[in-house]
PDB file of C-alpha atoms and ligand atoms in Angstrom:
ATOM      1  CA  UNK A   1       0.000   0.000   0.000  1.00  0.00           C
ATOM      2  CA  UNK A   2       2.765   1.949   0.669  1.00  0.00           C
ATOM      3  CA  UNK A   3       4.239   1.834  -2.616  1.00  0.00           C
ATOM      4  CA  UNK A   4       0.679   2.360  -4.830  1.00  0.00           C
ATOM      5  CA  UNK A   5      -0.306   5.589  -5.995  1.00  0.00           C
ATOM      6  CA  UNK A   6      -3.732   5.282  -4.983  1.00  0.00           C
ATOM      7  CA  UNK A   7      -4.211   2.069  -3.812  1.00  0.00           C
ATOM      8  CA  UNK A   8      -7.297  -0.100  -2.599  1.00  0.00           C
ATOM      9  CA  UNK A   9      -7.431  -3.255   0.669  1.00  0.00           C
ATOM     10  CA  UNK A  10      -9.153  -5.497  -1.135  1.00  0.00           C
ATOM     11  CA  UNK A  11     -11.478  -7.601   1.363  1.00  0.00           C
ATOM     12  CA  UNK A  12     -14.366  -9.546  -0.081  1.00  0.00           C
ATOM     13  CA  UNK A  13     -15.008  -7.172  -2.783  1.00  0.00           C
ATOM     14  CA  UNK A  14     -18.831  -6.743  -2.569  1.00  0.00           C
ATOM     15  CA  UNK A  15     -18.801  -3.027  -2.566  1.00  0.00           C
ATOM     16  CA  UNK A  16     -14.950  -2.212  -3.855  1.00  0.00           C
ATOM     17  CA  UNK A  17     -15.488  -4.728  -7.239  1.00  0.00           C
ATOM     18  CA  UNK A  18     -18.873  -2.223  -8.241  1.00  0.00           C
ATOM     19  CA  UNK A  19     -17.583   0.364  -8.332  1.00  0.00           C
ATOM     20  CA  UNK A  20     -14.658  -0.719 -10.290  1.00  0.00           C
ATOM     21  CA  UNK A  21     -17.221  -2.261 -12.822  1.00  0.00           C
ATOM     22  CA  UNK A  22     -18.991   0.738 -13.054  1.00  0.00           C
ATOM     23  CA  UNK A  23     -16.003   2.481 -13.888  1.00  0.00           C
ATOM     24  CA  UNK A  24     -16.981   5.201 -10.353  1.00  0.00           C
ATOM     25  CA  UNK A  25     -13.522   4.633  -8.668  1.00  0.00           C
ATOM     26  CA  UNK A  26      -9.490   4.212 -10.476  1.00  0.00           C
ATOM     27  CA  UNK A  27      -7.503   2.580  -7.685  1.00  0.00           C
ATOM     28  CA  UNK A  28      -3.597   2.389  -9.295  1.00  0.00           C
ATOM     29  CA  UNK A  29      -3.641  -1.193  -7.187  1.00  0.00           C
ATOM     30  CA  UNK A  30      -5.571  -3.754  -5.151  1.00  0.00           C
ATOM     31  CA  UNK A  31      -4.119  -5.409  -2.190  1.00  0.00           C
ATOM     32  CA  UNK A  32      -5.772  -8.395  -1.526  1.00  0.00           C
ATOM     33  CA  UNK A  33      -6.595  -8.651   2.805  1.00  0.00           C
ATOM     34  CA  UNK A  34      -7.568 -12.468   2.186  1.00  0.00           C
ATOM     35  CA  UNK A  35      -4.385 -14.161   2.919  1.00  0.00           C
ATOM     36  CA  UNK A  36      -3.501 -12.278   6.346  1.00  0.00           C
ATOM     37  CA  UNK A  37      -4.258 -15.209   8.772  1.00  0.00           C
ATOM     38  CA  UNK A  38      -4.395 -12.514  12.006  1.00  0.00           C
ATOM     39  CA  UNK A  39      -7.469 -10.726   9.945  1.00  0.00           C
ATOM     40  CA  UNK A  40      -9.421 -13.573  10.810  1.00  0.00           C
ATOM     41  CA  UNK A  41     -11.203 -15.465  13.852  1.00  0.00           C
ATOM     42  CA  UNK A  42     -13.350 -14.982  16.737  1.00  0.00           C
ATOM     43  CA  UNK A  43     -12.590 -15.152  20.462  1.00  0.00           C
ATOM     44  CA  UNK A  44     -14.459 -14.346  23.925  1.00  0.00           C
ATOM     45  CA  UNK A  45     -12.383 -13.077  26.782  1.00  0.00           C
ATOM     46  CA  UNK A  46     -12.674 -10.906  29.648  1.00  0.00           C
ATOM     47  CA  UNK A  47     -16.425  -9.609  28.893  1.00  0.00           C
ATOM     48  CA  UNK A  48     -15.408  -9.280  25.146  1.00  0.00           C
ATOM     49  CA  UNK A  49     -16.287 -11.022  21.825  1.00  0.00           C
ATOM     50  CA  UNK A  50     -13.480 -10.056  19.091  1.00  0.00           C
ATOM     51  CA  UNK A  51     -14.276 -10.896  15.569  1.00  0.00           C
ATOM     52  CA  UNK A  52     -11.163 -10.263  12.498  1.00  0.00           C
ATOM     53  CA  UNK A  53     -11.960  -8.006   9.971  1.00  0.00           C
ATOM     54  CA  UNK A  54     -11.825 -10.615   7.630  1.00  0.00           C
ATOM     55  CA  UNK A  55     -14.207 -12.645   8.854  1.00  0.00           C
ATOM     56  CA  UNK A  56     -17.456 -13.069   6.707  1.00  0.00           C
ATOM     57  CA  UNK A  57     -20.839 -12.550   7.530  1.00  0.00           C
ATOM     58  CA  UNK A  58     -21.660 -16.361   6.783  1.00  0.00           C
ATOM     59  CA  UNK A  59     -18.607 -17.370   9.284  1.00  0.00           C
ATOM     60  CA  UNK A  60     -20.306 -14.739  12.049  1.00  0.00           C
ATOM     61  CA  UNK A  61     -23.925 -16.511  11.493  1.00  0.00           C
ATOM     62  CA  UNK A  62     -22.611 -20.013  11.316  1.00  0.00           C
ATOM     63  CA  UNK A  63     -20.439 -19.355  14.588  1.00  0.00           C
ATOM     64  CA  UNK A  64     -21.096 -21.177  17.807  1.00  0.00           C
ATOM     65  CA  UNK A  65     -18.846 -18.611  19.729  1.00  0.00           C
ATOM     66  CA  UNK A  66     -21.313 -15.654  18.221  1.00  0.00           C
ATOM     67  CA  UNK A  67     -24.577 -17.377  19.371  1.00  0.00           C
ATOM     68  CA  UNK A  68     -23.021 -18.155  22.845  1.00  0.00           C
ATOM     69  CA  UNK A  69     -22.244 -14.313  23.343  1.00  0.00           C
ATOM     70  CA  UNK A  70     -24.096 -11.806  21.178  1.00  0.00           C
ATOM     71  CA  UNK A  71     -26.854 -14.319  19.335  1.00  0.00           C
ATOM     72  CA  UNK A  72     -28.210 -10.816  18.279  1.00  0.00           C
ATOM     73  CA  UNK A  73     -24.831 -10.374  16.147  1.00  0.00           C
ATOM     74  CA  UNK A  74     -25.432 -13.938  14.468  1.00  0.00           C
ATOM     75  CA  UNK A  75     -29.104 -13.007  13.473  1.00  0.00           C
ATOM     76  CA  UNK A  76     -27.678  -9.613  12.348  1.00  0.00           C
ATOM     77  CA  UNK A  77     -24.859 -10.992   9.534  1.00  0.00           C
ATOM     78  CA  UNK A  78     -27.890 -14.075   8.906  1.00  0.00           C
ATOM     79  CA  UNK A  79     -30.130 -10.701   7.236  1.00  0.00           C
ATOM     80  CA  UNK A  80     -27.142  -9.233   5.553  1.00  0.00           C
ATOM     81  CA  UNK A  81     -27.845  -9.036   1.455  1.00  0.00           C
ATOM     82  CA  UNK A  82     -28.184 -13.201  -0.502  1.00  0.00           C
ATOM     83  CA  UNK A  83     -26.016 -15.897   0.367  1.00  0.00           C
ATOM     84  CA  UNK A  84     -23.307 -14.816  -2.106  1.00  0.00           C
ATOM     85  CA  UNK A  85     -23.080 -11.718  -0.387  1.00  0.00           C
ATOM     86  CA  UNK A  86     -22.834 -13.281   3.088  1.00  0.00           C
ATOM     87  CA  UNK A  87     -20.049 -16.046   1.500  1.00  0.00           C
ATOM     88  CA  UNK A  88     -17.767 -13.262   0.329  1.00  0.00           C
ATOM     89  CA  UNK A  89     -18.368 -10.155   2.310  1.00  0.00           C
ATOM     90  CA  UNK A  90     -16.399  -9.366   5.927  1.00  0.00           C
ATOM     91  CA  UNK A  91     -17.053  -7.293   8.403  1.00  0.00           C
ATOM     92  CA  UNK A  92     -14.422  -5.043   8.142  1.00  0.00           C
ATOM     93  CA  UNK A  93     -15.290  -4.328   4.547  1.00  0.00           C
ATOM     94  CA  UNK A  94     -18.783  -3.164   6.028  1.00  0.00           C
ATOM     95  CA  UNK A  95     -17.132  -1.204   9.203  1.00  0.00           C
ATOM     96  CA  UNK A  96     -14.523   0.345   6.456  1.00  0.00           C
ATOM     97  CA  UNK A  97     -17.249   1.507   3.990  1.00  0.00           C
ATOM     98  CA  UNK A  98     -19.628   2.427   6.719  1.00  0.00           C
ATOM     99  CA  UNK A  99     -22.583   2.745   4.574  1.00  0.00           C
ATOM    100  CA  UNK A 100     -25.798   4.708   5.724  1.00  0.00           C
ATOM    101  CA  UNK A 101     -27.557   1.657   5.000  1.00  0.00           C
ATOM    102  CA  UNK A 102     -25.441  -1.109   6.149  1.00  0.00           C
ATOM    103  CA  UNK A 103     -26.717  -3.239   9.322  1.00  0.00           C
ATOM    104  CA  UNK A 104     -23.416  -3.896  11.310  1.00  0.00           C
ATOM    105  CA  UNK A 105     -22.250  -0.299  12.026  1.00  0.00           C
ATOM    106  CA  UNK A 106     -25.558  -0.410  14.223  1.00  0.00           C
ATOM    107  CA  UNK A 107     -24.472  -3.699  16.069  1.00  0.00           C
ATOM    108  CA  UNK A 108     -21.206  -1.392  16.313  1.00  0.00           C
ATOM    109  CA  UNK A 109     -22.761   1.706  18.104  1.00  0.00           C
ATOM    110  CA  UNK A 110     -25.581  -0.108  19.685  1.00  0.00           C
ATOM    111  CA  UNK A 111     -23.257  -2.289  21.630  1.00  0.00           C
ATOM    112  CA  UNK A 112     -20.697   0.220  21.842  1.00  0.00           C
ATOM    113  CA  UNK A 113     -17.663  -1.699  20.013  1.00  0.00           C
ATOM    114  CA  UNK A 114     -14.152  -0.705  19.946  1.00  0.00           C
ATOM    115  CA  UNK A 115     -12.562  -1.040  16.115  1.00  0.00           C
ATOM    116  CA  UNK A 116      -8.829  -2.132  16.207  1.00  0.00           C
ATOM    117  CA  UNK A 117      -7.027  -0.688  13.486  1.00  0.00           C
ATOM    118  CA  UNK A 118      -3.210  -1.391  12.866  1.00  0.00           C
ATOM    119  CA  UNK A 119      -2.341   2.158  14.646  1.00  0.00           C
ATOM    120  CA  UNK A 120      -4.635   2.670  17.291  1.00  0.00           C
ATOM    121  CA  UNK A 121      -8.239   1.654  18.823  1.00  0.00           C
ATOM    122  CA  UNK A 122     -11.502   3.917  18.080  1.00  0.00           C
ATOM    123  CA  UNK A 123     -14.615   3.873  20.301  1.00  0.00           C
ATOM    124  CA  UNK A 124     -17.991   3.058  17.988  1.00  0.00           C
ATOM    125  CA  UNK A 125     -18.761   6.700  18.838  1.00  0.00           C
ATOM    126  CA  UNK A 126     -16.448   8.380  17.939  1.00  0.00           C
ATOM    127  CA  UNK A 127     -16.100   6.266  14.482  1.00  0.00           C
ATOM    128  CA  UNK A 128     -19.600   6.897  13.374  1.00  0.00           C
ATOM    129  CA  UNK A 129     -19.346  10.541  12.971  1.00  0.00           C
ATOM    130  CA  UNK A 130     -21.168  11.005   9.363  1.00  0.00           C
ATOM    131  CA  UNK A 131     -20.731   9.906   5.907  1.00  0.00           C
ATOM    132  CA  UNK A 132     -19.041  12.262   4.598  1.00  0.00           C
ATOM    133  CA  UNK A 133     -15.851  12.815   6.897  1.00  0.00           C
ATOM    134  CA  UNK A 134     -13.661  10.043   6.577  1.00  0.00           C
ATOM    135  CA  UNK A 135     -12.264   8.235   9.981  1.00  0.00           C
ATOM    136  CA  UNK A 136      -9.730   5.923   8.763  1.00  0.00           C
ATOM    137  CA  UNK A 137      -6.383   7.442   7.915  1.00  0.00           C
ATOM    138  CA  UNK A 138      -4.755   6.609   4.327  1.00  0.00           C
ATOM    139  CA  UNK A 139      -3.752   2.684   4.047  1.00  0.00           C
ATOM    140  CA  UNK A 140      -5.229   1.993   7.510  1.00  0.00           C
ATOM    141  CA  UNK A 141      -6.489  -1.628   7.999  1.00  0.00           C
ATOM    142  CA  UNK A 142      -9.448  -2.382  10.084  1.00  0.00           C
ATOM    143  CA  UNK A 143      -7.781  -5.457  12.116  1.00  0.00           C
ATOM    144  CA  UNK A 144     -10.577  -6.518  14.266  1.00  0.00           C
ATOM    145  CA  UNK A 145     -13.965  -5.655  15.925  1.00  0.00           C
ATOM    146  CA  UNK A 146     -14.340  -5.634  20.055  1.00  0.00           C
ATOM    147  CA  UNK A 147     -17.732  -6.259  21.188  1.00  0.00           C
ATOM    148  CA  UNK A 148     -19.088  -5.946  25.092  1.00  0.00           C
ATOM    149  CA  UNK A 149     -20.895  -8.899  25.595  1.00  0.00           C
ATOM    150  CA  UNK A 150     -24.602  -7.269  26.831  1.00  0.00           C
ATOM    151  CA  UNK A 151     -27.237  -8.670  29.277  1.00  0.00           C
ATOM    152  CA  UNK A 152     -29.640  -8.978  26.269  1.00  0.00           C
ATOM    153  CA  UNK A 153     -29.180  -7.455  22.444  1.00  0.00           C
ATOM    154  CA  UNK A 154     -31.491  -7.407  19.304  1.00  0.00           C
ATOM    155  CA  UNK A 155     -31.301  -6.030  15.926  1.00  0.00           C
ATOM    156  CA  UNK A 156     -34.671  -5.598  13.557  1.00  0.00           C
ATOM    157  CA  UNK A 157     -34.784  -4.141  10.410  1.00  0.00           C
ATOM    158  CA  UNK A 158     -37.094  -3.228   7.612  1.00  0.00           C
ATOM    159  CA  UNK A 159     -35.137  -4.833   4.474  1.00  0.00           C
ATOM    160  CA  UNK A 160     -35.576  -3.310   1.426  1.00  0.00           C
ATOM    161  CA  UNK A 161     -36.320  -6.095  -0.920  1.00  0.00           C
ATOM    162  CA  UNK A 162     -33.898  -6.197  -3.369  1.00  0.00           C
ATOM    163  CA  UNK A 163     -30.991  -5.900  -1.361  1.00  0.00           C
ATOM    164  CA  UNK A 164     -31.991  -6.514   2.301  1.00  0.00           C
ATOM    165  CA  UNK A 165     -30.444  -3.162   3.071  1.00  0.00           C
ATOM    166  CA  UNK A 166     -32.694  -1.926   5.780  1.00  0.00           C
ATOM    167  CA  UNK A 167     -35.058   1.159   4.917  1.00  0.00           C
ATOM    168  CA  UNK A 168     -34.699   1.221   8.803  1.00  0.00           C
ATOM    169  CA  UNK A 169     -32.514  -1.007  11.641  1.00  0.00           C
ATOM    170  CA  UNK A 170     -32.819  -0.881  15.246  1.00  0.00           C
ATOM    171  CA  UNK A 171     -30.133  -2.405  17.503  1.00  0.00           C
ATOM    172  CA  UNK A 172     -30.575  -2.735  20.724  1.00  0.00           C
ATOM    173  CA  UNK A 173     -28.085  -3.561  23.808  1.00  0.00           C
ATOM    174  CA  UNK A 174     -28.775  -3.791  27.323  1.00  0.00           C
ATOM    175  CA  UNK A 175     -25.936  -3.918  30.148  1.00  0.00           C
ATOM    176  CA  UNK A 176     -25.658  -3.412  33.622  1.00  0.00           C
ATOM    177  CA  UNK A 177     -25.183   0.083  33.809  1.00  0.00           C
ATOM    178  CA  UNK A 178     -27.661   1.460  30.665  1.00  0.00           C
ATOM    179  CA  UNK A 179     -29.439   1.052  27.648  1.00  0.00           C
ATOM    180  CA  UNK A 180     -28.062   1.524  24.137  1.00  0.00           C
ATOM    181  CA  UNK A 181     -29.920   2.582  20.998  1.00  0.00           C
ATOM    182  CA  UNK A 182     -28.616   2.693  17.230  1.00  0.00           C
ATOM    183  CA  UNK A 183     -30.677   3.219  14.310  1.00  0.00           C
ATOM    184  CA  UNK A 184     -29.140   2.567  11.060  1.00  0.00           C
ATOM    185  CA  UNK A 185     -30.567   2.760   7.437  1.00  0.00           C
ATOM    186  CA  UNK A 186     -32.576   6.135   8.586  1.00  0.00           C
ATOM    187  CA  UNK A 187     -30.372   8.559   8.404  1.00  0.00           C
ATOM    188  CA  UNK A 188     -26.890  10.020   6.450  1.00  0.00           C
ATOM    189  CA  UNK A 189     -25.066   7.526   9.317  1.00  0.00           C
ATOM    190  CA  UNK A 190     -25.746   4.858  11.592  1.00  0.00           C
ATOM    191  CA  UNK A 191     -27.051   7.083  15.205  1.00  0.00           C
ATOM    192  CA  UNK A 192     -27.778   6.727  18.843  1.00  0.00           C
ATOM    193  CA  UNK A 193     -31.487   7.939  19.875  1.00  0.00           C
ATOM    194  CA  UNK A 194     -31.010   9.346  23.331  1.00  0.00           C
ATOM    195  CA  UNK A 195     -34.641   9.516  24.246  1.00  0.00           C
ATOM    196  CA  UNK A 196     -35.080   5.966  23.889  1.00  0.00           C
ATOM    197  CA  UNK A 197     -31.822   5.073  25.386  1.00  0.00           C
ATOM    198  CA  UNK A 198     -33.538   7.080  28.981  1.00  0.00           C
ATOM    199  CA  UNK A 199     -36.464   5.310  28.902  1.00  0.00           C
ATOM    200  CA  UNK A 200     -35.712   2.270  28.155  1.00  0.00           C
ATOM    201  CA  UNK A 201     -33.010   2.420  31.139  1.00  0.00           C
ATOM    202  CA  UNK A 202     -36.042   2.967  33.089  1.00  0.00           C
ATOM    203  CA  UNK A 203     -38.619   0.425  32.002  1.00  0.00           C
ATOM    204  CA  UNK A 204     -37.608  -1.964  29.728  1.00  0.00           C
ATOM    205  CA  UNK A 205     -40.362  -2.743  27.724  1.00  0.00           C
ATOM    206  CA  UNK A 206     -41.934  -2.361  24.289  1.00  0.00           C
ATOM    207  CA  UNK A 207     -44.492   0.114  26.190  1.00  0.00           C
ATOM    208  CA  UNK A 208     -41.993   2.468  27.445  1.00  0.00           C
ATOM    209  CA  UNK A 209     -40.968   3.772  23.804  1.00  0.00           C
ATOM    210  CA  UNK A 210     -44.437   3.767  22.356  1.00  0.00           C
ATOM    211  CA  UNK A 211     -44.916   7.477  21.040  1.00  0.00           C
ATOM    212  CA  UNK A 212     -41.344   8.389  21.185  1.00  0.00           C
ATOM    213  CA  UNK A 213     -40.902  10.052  17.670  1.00  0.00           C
ATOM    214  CA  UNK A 214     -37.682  10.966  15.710  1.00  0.00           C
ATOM    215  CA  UNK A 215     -37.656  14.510  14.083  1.00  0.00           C
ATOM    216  CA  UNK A 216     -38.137  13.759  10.072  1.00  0.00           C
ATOM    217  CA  UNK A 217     -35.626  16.834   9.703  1.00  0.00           C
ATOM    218  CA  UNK A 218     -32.200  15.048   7.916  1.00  0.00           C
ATOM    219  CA  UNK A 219     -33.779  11.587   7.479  1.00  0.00           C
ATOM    220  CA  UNK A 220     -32.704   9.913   4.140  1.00  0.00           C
ATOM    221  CA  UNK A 221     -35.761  10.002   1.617  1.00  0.00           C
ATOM    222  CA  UNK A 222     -35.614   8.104  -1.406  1.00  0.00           C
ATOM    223  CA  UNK A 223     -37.370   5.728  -4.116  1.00  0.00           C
ATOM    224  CA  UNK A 224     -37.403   3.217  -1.338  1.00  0.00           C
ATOM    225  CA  UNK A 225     -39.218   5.576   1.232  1.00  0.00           C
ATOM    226  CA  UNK A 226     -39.717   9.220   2.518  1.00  0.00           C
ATOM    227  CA  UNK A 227     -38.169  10.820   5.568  1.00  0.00           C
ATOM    228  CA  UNK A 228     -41.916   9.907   7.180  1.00  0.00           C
ATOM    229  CA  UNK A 229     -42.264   6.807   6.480  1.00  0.00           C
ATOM    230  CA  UNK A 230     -38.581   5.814   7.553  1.00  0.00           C
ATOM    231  CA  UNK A 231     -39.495   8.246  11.020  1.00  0.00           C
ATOM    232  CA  UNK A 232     -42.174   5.729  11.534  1.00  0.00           C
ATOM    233  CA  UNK A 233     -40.326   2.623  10.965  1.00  0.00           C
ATOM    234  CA  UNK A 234     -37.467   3.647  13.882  1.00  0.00           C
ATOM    235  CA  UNK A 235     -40.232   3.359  16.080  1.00  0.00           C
ATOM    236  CA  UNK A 236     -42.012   0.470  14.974  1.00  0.00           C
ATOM    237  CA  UNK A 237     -38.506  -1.853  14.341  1.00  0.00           C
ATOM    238  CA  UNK A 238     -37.213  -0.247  17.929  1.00  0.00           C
ATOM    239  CA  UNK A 239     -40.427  -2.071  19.351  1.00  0.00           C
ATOM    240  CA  UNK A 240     -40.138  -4.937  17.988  1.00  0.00           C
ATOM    241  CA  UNK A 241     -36.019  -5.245  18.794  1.00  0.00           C
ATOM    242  CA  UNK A 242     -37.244  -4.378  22.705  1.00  0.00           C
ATOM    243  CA  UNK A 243     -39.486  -7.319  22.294  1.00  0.00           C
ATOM    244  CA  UNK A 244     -36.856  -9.384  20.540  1.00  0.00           C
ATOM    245  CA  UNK A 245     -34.853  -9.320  24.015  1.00  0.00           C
ATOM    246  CA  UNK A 246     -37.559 -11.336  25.704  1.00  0.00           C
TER     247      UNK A 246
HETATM  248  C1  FAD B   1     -26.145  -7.441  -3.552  1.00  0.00           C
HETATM  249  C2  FAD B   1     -25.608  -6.896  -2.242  1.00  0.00           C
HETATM  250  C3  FAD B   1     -26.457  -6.844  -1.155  1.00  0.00           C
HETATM  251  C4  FAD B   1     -25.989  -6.341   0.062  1.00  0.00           C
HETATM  252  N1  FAD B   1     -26.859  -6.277   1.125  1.00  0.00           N
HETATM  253  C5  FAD B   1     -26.421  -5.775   2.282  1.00  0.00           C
HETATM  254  C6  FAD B   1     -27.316  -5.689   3.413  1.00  0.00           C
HETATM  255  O1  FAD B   1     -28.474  -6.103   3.393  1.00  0.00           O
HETATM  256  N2  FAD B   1     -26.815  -5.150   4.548  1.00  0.00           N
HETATM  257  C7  FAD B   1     -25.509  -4.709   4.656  1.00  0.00           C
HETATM  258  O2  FAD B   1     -25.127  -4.228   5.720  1.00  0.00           O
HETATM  259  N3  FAD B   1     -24.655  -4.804   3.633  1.00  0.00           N
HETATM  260  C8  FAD B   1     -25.076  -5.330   2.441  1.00  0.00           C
HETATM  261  N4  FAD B   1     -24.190  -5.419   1.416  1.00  0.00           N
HETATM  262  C9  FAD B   1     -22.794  -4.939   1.604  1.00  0.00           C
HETATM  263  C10 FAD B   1     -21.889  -6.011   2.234  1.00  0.00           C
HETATM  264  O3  FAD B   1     -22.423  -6.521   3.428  1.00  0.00           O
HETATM  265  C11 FAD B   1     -20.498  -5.431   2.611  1.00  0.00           C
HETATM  266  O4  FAD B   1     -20.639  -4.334   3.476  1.00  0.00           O
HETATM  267  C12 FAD B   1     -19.750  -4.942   1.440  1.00  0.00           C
HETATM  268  O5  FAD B   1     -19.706  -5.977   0.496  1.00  0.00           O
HETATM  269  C13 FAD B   1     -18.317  -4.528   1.841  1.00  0.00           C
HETATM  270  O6  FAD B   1     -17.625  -5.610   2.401  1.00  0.00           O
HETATM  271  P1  FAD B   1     -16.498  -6.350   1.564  1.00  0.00           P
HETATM  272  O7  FAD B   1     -15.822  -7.310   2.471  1.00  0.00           O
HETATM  273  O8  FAD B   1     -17.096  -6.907   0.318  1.00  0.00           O
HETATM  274  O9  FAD B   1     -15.487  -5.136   1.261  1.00  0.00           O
HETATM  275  P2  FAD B   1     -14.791  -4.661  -0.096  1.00  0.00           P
HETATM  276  O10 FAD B   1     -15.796  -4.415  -1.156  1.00  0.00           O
HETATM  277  O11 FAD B   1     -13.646  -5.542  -0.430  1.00  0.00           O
HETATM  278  O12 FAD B   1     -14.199  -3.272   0.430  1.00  0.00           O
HETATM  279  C14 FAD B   1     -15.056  -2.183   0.725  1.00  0.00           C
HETATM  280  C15 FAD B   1     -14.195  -0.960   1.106  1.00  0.00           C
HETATM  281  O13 FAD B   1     -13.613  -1.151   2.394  1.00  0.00           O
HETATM  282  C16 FAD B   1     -12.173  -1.176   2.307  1.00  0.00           C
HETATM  283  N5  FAD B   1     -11.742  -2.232   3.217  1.00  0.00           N
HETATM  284  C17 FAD B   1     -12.157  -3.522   3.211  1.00  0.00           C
HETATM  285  N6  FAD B   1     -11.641  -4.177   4.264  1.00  0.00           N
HETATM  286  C18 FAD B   1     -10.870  -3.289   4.933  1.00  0.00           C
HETATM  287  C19 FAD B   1     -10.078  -3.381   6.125  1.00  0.00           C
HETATM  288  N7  FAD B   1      -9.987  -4.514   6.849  1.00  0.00           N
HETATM  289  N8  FAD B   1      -9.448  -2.261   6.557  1.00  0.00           N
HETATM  290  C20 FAD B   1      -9.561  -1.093   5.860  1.00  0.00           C
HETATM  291  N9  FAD B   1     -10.286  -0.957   4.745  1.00  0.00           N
HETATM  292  C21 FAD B   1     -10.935  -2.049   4.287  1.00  0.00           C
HETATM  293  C22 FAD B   1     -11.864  -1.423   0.850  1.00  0.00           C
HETATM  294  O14 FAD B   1     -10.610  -0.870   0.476  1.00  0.00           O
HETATM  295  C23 FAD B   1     -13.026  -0.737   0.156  1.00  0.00           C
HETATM  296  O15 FAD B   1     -12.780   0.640   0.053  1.00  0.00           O
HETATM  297  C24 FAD B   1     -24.635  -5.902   0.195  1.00  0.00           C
HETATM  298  C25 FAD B   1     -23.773  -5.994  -0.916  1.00  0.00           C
HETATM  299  C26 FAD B   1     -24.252  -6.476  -2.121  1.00  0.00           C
HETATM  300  C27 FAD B   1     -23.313  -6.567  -3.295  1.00  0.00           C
END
């Protein structure tokens, strides 16, 4: 990477290969991540569930380590595009790109993940930050992914049909000491919703977020749905992701 002009980490090529075809990005080279053995695995330790960049969705889904810890995180990469997708793409192609739209960067904030990079670690929240500012440095590799293991977690999304991108995603995490909230597919970036967060620290229960409303002011609106109808859906998926917790 060091040597390329503009250069490109290669990972499983699901959004990178695209955008080559469509002729929308010139890298001078590729450098393939698939053959770095340390980019890959999945461990629990000290409260902790660490997953390698490289690992695919299908690997997260089809993990027994995953649905010991964060089940929620298995279901999560199990919605994630067609089985193609799921075979080839990794996680820390999705946490690189960090796509308005994409389902893990919730998981991410919503369980407030640390992302291990090759030259330093970077809270969820302060990661998440917009689409438009980049966080990653030139030639920096995502390495891994370092989840809290929660009390209880659920993700529910709205999937657009084609793709399975969600129109809108909830994930929620419960621990000892709060309540986390991300919404994802809703917005110009993944978010927290504060309101929900507080009163679901206080009850929680479907009931106790009935009526809560996000502002339609900066929602994405589309061909797939308006800023309204997206508003809507963070309530309605939220629900359903508090209920998903049992
Ligand atoms: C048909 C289709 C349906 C999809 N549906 C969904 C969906 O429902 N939900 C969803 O969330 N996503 C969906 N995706 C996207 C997919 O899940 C991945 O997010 C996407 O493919 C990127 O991951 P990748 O491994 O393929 O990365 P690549 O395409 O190889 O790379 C993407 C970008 O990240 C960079 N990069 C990759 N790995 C690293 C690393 N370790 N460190 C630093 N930079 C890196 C690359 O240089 C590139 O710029 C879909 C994709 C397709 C093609």
């Amino acid at each position: 990477m060091a040597k390329a002009t503009d250069g490109r980490y290669l990972a499983g090529g699901h959004a990178l290969l695209p955008l080559l075809k469509h002729r929308l990005d010139h890298p001078s080279d590729l450098i393939d991540l698939g053959a770095i053995a340390e980019l890959k695995g999945m461990a629990v330790a000290g409260g902790m569930l660490t997953i390698g960049a490289m690992t695919t969705h299908a690997e997260v889904t089809n993990s027994d380590v995953v649905r010991a810890s964060i089940p929620a995180l298995a279901d999560l990469a199990a919605g994630i595009g067609d089985p193609q997708v799921r075979n080839r793409a990794t996680l820390g192609g999705s946490v690189a790109g960090s796509g308005p739209t994409a389902d893990y960067p919730a998981a991410l904030l919503g369980l407030g993940a640390t992302i291990h990079t090759d030259r330093r670690q970077i809270e969820a929240d302060d990661f998440f930050i917009g689409t438009s500012k980049p966080v990653l440095g030139k030639g920096e590799i995502v390495i891994a992914v370092a989840f809290p293991v929660p009390e209880k977690a659920a993700y529910v999304k709205f999937p657009g049909l084609a793709s399975r991108y969600p129109l809108a995603g909830v994930f929620v995490g419960k621990f000892l000491n709060g309540v986390r909230v991300a919404v994802t597919g809703a917005g110009p970036c993944v978010f927290r919703h504060p309101d929900m967060e507080r009163a679901l620290a206080t009850d929680f229960a479907p009931g106790a977020i009935e009526g809560l409303r996000i502002p339609v002011a900066g929602l994405r609106s589309d061909l797939h749905a308006s800023a309204e109808y997206r508003a809507h859906l963070v309530g309605v998926v939220a629900r359903r992701a508090v209920a998903a917790c049992g």
